[in-house]
């Protein structure tokens, strides 16, 4: 069976997925990551409500650069998930299904995600 001359099915890395497919998969991944991030955020809120000493400890912990990078990643994931969710809402309303414009709408989604993320990070 190993020496069969039948063609083998290509693995996933052979395919070049369209941008819309990558965004769809990313939407699912960011949804899972946001759930994990929300549990961490909830744990931090509980720690902050535990008193001044714990508040100062958590504040010092959050001001470290690895935590700042994680916060920026969380903000980016939230922004992307929000923008892609709005795109789904527009699809539910019947807008944005033109096959010739799907790639352009996907590019707009990426740019809007970047803008929303940068604005949110600057404001935080």
mmCIF file with all atom_site columns, C-alpha atoms in Angstrom:
data_model
loop_
_atom_site.group_PDB
_atom_site.id
_atom_site.type_symbol
_atom_site.label_atom_id
_atom_site.label_alt_id
_atom_site.label_comp_id
_atom_site.label_asym_id
_atom_site.label_entity_id
_atom_site.label_seq_id
_atom_site.pdbx_PDB_ins_code
_atom_site.Cartn_x
_atom_site.Cartn_y
_atom_site.Cartn_z
_atom_site.occupancy
_atom_site.B_iso_or_equiv
_atom_site.pdbx_formal_charge
_atom_site.auth_seq_id
_atom_site.auth_comp_id
_atom_site.auth_asym_id
_atom_site.auth_atom_id
_atom_site.pdbx_PDB_model_num
ATOM 1   C CA . UNK A 1 1   ? 0.000   0.000  0.000  1.00 0.00 ? 1   UNK A CA 1
ATOM 2   C CA . UNK A 1 2   ? 2.939   2.329  0.619  1.00 0.00 ? 2   UNK A CA 1
ATOM 3   C CA . UNK A 1 3   ? 4.179   1.961  -2.953 1.00 0.00 ? 3   UNK A CA 1
ATOM 4   C CA . UNK A 1 4   ? 0.853   2.906  -4.465 1.00 0.00 ? 4   UNK A CA 1
ATOM 5   C CA . UNK A 1 5   ? 1.172   5.290  -7.407 1.00 0.00 ? 5   UNK A CA 1
ATOM 6   C CA . UNK A 1 6   ? -2.064  7.021  -6.639 1.00 0.00 ? 6   UNK A CA 1
ATOM 7   C CA . UNK A 1 7   ? -1.845  10.770 -6.086 1.00 0.00 ? 7   UNK A CA 1
ATOM 8   C CA . UNK A 1 8   ? -1.722  11.872 -2.477 1.00 0.00 ? 8   UNK A CA 1
ATOM 9   C CA . UNK A 1 9   ? -4.051  14.478 -1.081 1.00 0.00 ? 9   UNK A CA 1
ATOM 10  C CA . UNK A 1 10  ? -2.164  17.731 -0.497 1.00 0.00 ? 10  UNK A CA 1
ATOM 11  C CA . UNK A 1 11  ? -1.869  18.949 3.062  1.00 0.00 ? 11  UNK A CA 1
ATOM 12  C CA . UNK A 1 12  ? -3.212  22.265 4.291  1.00 0.00 ? 12  UNK A CA 1
ATOM 13  C CA . UNK A 1 13  ? 0.014   24.210 3.725  1.00 0.00 ? 13  UNK A CA 1
ATOM 14  C CA . UNK A 1 14  ? -0.249  23.596 -0.033 1.00 0.00 ? 14  UNK A CA 1
ATOM 15  C CA . UNK A 1 15  ? -3.482  25.559 -0.307 1.00 0.00 ? 15  UNK A CA 1
ATOM 16  C CA . UNK A 1 16  ? -3.514  29.334 -0.532 1.00 0.00 ? 16  UNK A CA 1
ATOM 17  C CA . UNK A 1 17  ? -6.622  30.287 1.367  1.00 0.00 ? 17  UNK A CA 1
ATOM 18  C CA . UNK A 1 18  ? -8.440  33.439 0.264  1.00 0.00 ? 18  UNK A CA 1
ATOM 19  C CA . UNK A 1 19  ? -8.375  36.386 2.642  1.00 0.00 ? 19  UNK A CA 1
ATOM 20  C CA . UNK A 1 20  ? -12.038 35.892 3.506  1.00 0.00 ? 20  UNK A CA 1
ATOM 21  C CA . UNK A 1 21  ? -11.326 32.323 4.670  1.00 0.00 ? 21  UNK A CA 1
ATOM 22  C CA . UNK A 1 22  ? -8.357  33.466 6.761  1.00 0.00 ? 22  UNK A CA 1
ATOM 23  C CA . UNK A 1 23  ? -10.525 36.144 8.371  1.00 0.00 ? 23  UNK A CA 1
ATOM 24  C CA . UNK A 1 24  ? -13.271 33.623 9.090  1.00 0.00 ? 24  UNK A CA 1
ATOM 25  C CA . UNK A 1 25  ? -10.839 31.253 10.805 1.00 0.00 ? 25  UNK A CA 1
ATOM 26  C CA . UNK A 1 26  ? -9.268  34.176 12.676 1.00 0.00 ? 26  UNK A CA 1
ATOM 27  C CA . UNK A 1 27  ? -12.702 35.246 13.897 1.00 0.00 ? 27  UNK A CA 1
ATOM 28  C CA . UNK A 1 28  ? -13.202 31.858 15.517 1.00 0.00 ? 28  UNK A CA 1
ATOM 29  C CA . UNK A 1 29  ? -9.704  31.869 17.039 1.00 0.00 ? 29  UNK A CA 1
ATOM 30  C CA . UNK A 1 30  ? -10.100 35.374 18.477 1.00 0.00 ? 30  UNK A CA 1
ATOM 31  C CA . UNK A 1 31  ? -13.441 34.344 19.955 1.00 0.00 ? 31  UNK A CA 1
ATOM 32  C CA . UNK A 1 32  ? -11.749 31.578 21.929 1.00 0.00 ? 32  UNK A CA 1
ATOM 33  C CA . UNK A 1 33  ? -8.863  33.855 22.943 1.00 0.00 ? 33  UNK A CA 1
ATOM 34  C CA . UNK A 1 34  ? -11.304 36.516 24.123 1.00 0.00 ? 34  UNK A CA 1
ATOM 35  C CA . UNK A 1 35  ? -13.015 34.001 26.403 1.00 0.00 ? 35  UNK A CA 1
ATOM 36  C CA . UNK A 1 36  ? -9.636  33.131 27.954 1.00 0.00 ? 36  UNK A CA 1
ATOM 37  C CA . UNK A 1 37  ? -8.795  36.832 28.239 1.00 0.00 ? 37  UNK A CA 1
ATOM 38  C CA . UNK A 1 38  ? -12.098 37.581 29.922 1.00 0.00 ? 38  UNK A CA 1
ATOM 39  C CA . UNK A 1 39  ? -11.432 34.940 32.568 1.00 0.00 ? 39  UNK A CA 1
ATOM 40  C CA . UNK A 1 40  ? -8.040  36.546 33.237 1.00 0.00 ? 40  UNK A CA 1
ATOM 41  C CA . UNK A 1 41  ? -9.711  39.962 33.368 1.00 0.00 ? 41  UNK A CA 1
ATOM 42  C CA . UNK A 1 42  ? -12.311 38.650 35.815 1.00 0.00 ? 42  UNK A CA 1
ATOM 43  C CA . UNK A 1 43  ? -9.563  37.223 38.034 1.00 0.00 ? 43  UNK A CA 1
ATOM 44  C CA . UNK A 1 44  ? -7.829  40.605 38.005 1.00 0.00 ? 44  UNK A CA 1
ATOM 45  C CA . UNK A 1 45  ? -11.033 42.389 39.010 1.00 0.00 ? 45  UNK A CA 1
ATOM 46  C CA . UNK A 1 46  ? -11.508 39.987 41.909 1.00 0.00 ? 46  UNK A CA 1
ATOM 47  C CA . UNK A 1 47  ? -7.897  40.599 42.960 1.00 0.00 ? 47  UNK A CA 1
ATOM 48  C CA . UNK A 1 48  ? -8.407  44.350 42.752 1.00 0.00 ? 48  UNK A CA 1
ATOM 49  C CA . UNK A 1 49  ? -11.484 44.134 44.953 1.00 0.00 ? 49  UNK A CA 1
ATOM 50  C CA . UNK A 1 50  ? -9.471  42.293 47.599 1.00 0.00 ? 50  UNK A CA 1
ATOM 51  C CA . UNK A 1 51  ? -7.841  45.378 49.075 1.00 0.00 ? 51  UNK A CA 1
ATOM 52  C CA . UNK A 1 52  ? -5.230  48.072 48.606 1.00 0.00 ? 52  UNK A CA 1
ATOM 53  C CA . UNK A 1 53  ? -2.179  45.818 48.957 1.00 0.00 ? 53  UNK A CA 1
ATOM 54  C CA . UNK A 1 54  ? -3.469  43.429 46.313 1.00 0.00 ? 54  UNK A CA 1
ATOM 55  C CA . UNK A 1 55  ? -4.458  46.398 44.123 1.00 0.00 ? 55  UNK A CA 1
ATOM 56  C CA . UNK A 1 56  ? -0.908  47.792 44.217 1.00 0.00 ? 56  UNK A CA 1
ATOM 57  C CA . UNK A 1 57  ? 0.563   44.348 43.510 1.00 0.00 ? 57  UNK A CA 1
ATOM 58  C CA . UNK A 1 58  ? -1.727  43.812 40.529 1.00 0.00 ? 58  UNK A CA 1
ATOM 59  C CA . UNK A 1 59  ? -1.024  47.343 39.276 1.00 0.00 ? 59  UNK A CA 1
ATOM 60  C CA . UNK A 1 60  ? 2.739   46.695 39.396 1.00 0.00 ? 60  UNK A CA 1
ATOM 61  C CA . UNK A 1 61  ? 2.185   43.383 37.618 1.00 0.00 ? 61  UNK A CA 1
ATOM 62  C CA . UNK A 1 62  ? 0.118   44.991 34.851 1.00 0.00 ? 62  UNK A CA 1
ATOM 63  C CA . UNK A 1 63  ? 2.686   47.748 34.262 1.00 0.00 ? 63  UNK A CA 1
ATOM 64  C CA . UNK A 1 64  ? 5.348   45.266 33.139 1.00 0.00 ? 64  UNK A CA 1
ATOM 65  C CA . UNK A 1 65  ? 6.010   45.223 29.398 1.00 0.00 ? 65  UNK A CA 1
ATOM 66  C CA . UNK A 1 66  ? 4.964   41.589 28.788 1.00 0.00 ? 66  UNK A CA 1
ATOM 67  C CA . UNK A 1 67  ? 1.560   42.369 30.281 1.00 0.00 ? 67  UNK A CA 1
ATOM 68  C CA . UNK A 1 68  ? 1.317   45.525 28.168 1.00 0.00 ? 68  UNK A CA 1
ATOM 69  C CA . UNK A 1 69  ? 1.944   43.435 25.052 1.00 0.00 ? 69  UNK A CA 1
ATOM 70  C CA . UNK A 1 70  ? -0.709  40.931 26.158 1.00 0.00 ? 70  UNK A CA 1
ATOM 71  C CA . UNK A 1 71  ? -3.148  43.788 26.759 1.00 0.00 ? 71  UNK A CA 1
ATOM 72  C CA . UNK A 1 72  ? -2.433  45.172 23.283 1.00 0.00 ? 72  UNK A CA 1
ATOM 73  C CA . UNK A 1 73  ? -3.029  41.688 21.838 1.00 0.00 ? 73  UNK A CA 1
ATOM 74  C CA . UNK A 1 74  ? -6.305  41.424 23.730 1.00 0.00 ? 74  UNK A CA 1
ATOM 75  C CA . UNK A 1 75  ? -7.373  44.842 22.411 1.00 0.00 ? 75  UNK A CA 1
ATOM 76  C CA . UNK A 1 76  ? -6.442  43.799 18.868 1.00 0.00 ? 76  UNK A CA 1
ATOM 77  C CA . UNK A 1 77  ? -8.376  40.523 19.197 1.00 0.00 ? 77  UNK A CA 1
ATOM 78  C CA . UNK A 1 78  ? -11.379 42.392 20.583 1.00 0.00 ? 78  UNK A CA 1
ATOM 79  C CA . UNK A 1 79  ? -11.222 44.982 17.790 1.00 0.00 ? 79  UNK A CA 1
ATOM 80  C CA . UNK A 1 80  ? -10.950 42.321 15.104 1.00 0.00 ? 80  UNK A CA 1
ATOM 81  C CA . UNK A 1 81  ? -13.769 40.269 16.583 1.00 0.00 ? 81  UNK A CA 1
ATOM 82  C CA . UNK A 1 82  ? -15.970 43.372 16.790 1.00 0.00 ? 82  UNK A CA 1
ATOM 83  C CA . UNK A 1 83  ? -15.265 44.517 13.225 1.00 0.00 ? 83  UNK A CA 1
ATOM 84  C CA . UNK A 1 84  ? -15.746 41.022 11.798 1.00 0.00 ? 84  UNK A CA 1
ATOM 85  C CA . UNK A 1 85  ? -18.947 40.686 13.817 1.00 0.00 ? 85  UNK A CA 1
ATOM 86  C CA . UNK A 1 86  ? -20.197 43.927 12.262 1.00 0.00 ? 86  UNK A CA 1
ATOM 87  C CA . UNK A 1 87  ? -19.390 42.476 8.853  1.00 0.00 ? 87  UNK A CA 1
ATOM 88  C CA . UNK A 1 88  ? -21.531 39.441 9.708  1.00 0.00 ? 88  UNK A CA 1
ATOM 89  C CA . UNK A 1 89  ? -24.308 41.761 10.823 1.00 0.00 ? 89  UNK A CA 1
ATOM 90  C CA . UNK A 1 90  ? -24.163 43.537 7.462  1.00 0.00 ? 90  UNK A CA 1
ATOM 91  C CA . UNK A 1 91  ? -24.284 40.154 5.744  1.00 0.00 ? 91  UNK A CA 1
ATOM 92  C CA . UNK A 1 92  ? -27.374 39.276 7.790  1.00 0.00 ? 92  UNK A CA 1
ATOM 93  C CA . UNK A 1 93  ? -28.964 42.472 6.495  1.00 0.00 ? 93  UNK A CA 1
ATOM 94  C CA . UNK A 1 94  ? -28.133 41.455 2.916  1.00 0.00 ? 94  UNK A CA 1
ATOM 95  C CA . UNK A 1 95  ? -25.202 43.805 2.250  1.00 0.00 ? 95  UNK A CA 1
ATOM 96  C CA . UNK A 1 96  ? -21.696 42.933 1.083  1.00 0.00 ? 96  UNK A CA 1
ATOM 97  C CA . UNK A 1 97  ? -22.271 39.678 -0.789 1.00 0.00 ? 97  UNK A CA 1
ATOM 98  C CA . UNK A 1 98  ? -21.076 40.902 -4.187 1.00 0.00 ? 98  UNK A CA 1
ATOM 99  C CA . UNK A 1 99  ? -18.475 38.341 -5.279 1.00 0.00 ? 99  UNK A CA 1
ATOM 100 C CA . UNK A 1 100 ? -16.386 40.984 -7.021 1.00 0.00 ? 100 UNK A CA 1
ATOM 101 C CA . UNK A 1 101 ? -16.149 43.095 -3.847 1.00 0.00 ? 101 UNK A CA 1
ATOM 102 C CA . UNK A 1 102 ? -15.601 40.435 -1.150 1.00 0.00 ? 102 UNK A CA 1
ATOM 103 C CA . UNK A 1 103 ? -11.806 40.800 -1.204 1.00 0.00 ? 103 UNK A CA 1
ATOM 104 C CA . UNK A 1 104 ? -12.041 44.603 -1.042 1.00 0.00 ? 104 UNK A CA 1
ATOM 105 C CA . UNK A 1 105 ? -14.436 44.390 1.911  1.00 0.00 ? 105 UNK A CA 1
ATOM 106 C CA . UNK A 1 106 ? -12.030 42.008 3.634  1.00 0.00 ? 106 UNK A CA 1
ATOM 107 C CA . UNK A 1 107 ? -9.175  44.495 3.154  1.00 0.00 ? 107 UNK A CA 1
ATOM 108 C CA . UNK A 1 108 ? -11.343 47.269 4.590  1.00 0.00 ? 108 UNK A CA 1
ATOM 109 C CA . UNK A 1 109 ? -12.060 45.027 7.549  1.00 0.00 ? 109 UNK A CA 1
ATOM 110 C CA . UNK A 1 110 ? -8.335  44.533 8.194  1.00 0.00 ? 110 UNK A CA 1
ATOM 111 C CA . UNK A 1 111 ? -7.598  48.265 7.957  1.00 0.00 ? 111 UNK A CA 1
ATOM 112 C CA . UNK A 1 112 ? -10.543 49.181 10.161 1.00 0.00 ? 112 UNK A CA 1
ATOM 113 C CA . UNK A 1 113 ? -9.374  46.637 12.736 1.00 0.00 ? 113 UNK A CA 1
ATOM 114 C CA . UNK A 1 114 ? -5.915  48.208 12.768 1.00 0.00 ? 114 UNK A CA 1
ATOM 115 C CA . UNK A 1 115 ? -7.338  51.722 13.152 1.00 0.00 ? 115 UNK A CA 1
ATOM 116 C CA . UNK A 1 116 ? -9.722  50.733 15.950 1.00 0.00 ? 116 UNK A CA 1
ATOM 117 C CA . UNK A 1 117 ? -6.937  48.830 17.721 1.00 0.00 ? 117 UNK A CA 1
ATOM 118 C CA . UNK A 1 118 ? -4.454  51.699 17.555 1.00 0.00 ? 118 UNK A CA 1
ATOM 119 C CA . UNK A 1 119 ? -7.031  54.227 18.747 1.00 0.00 ? 119 UNK A CA 1
ATOM 120 C CA . UNK A 1 120 ? -8.089  51.964 21.622 1.00 0.00 ? 120 UNK A CA 1
ATOM 121 C CA . UNK A 1 121 ? -4.494  51.267 22.677 1.00 0.00 ? 121 UNK A CA 1
ATOM 122 C CA . UNK A 1 122 ? -3.624  54.978 22.596 1.00 0.00 ? 122 UNK A CA 1
ATOM 123 C CA . UNK A 1 123 ? -6.689  55.787 24.698 1.00 0.00 ? 123 UNK A CA 1
ATOM 124 C CA . UNK A 1 124 ? -5.868  53.083 27.248 1.00 0.00 ? 124 UNK A CA 1
#
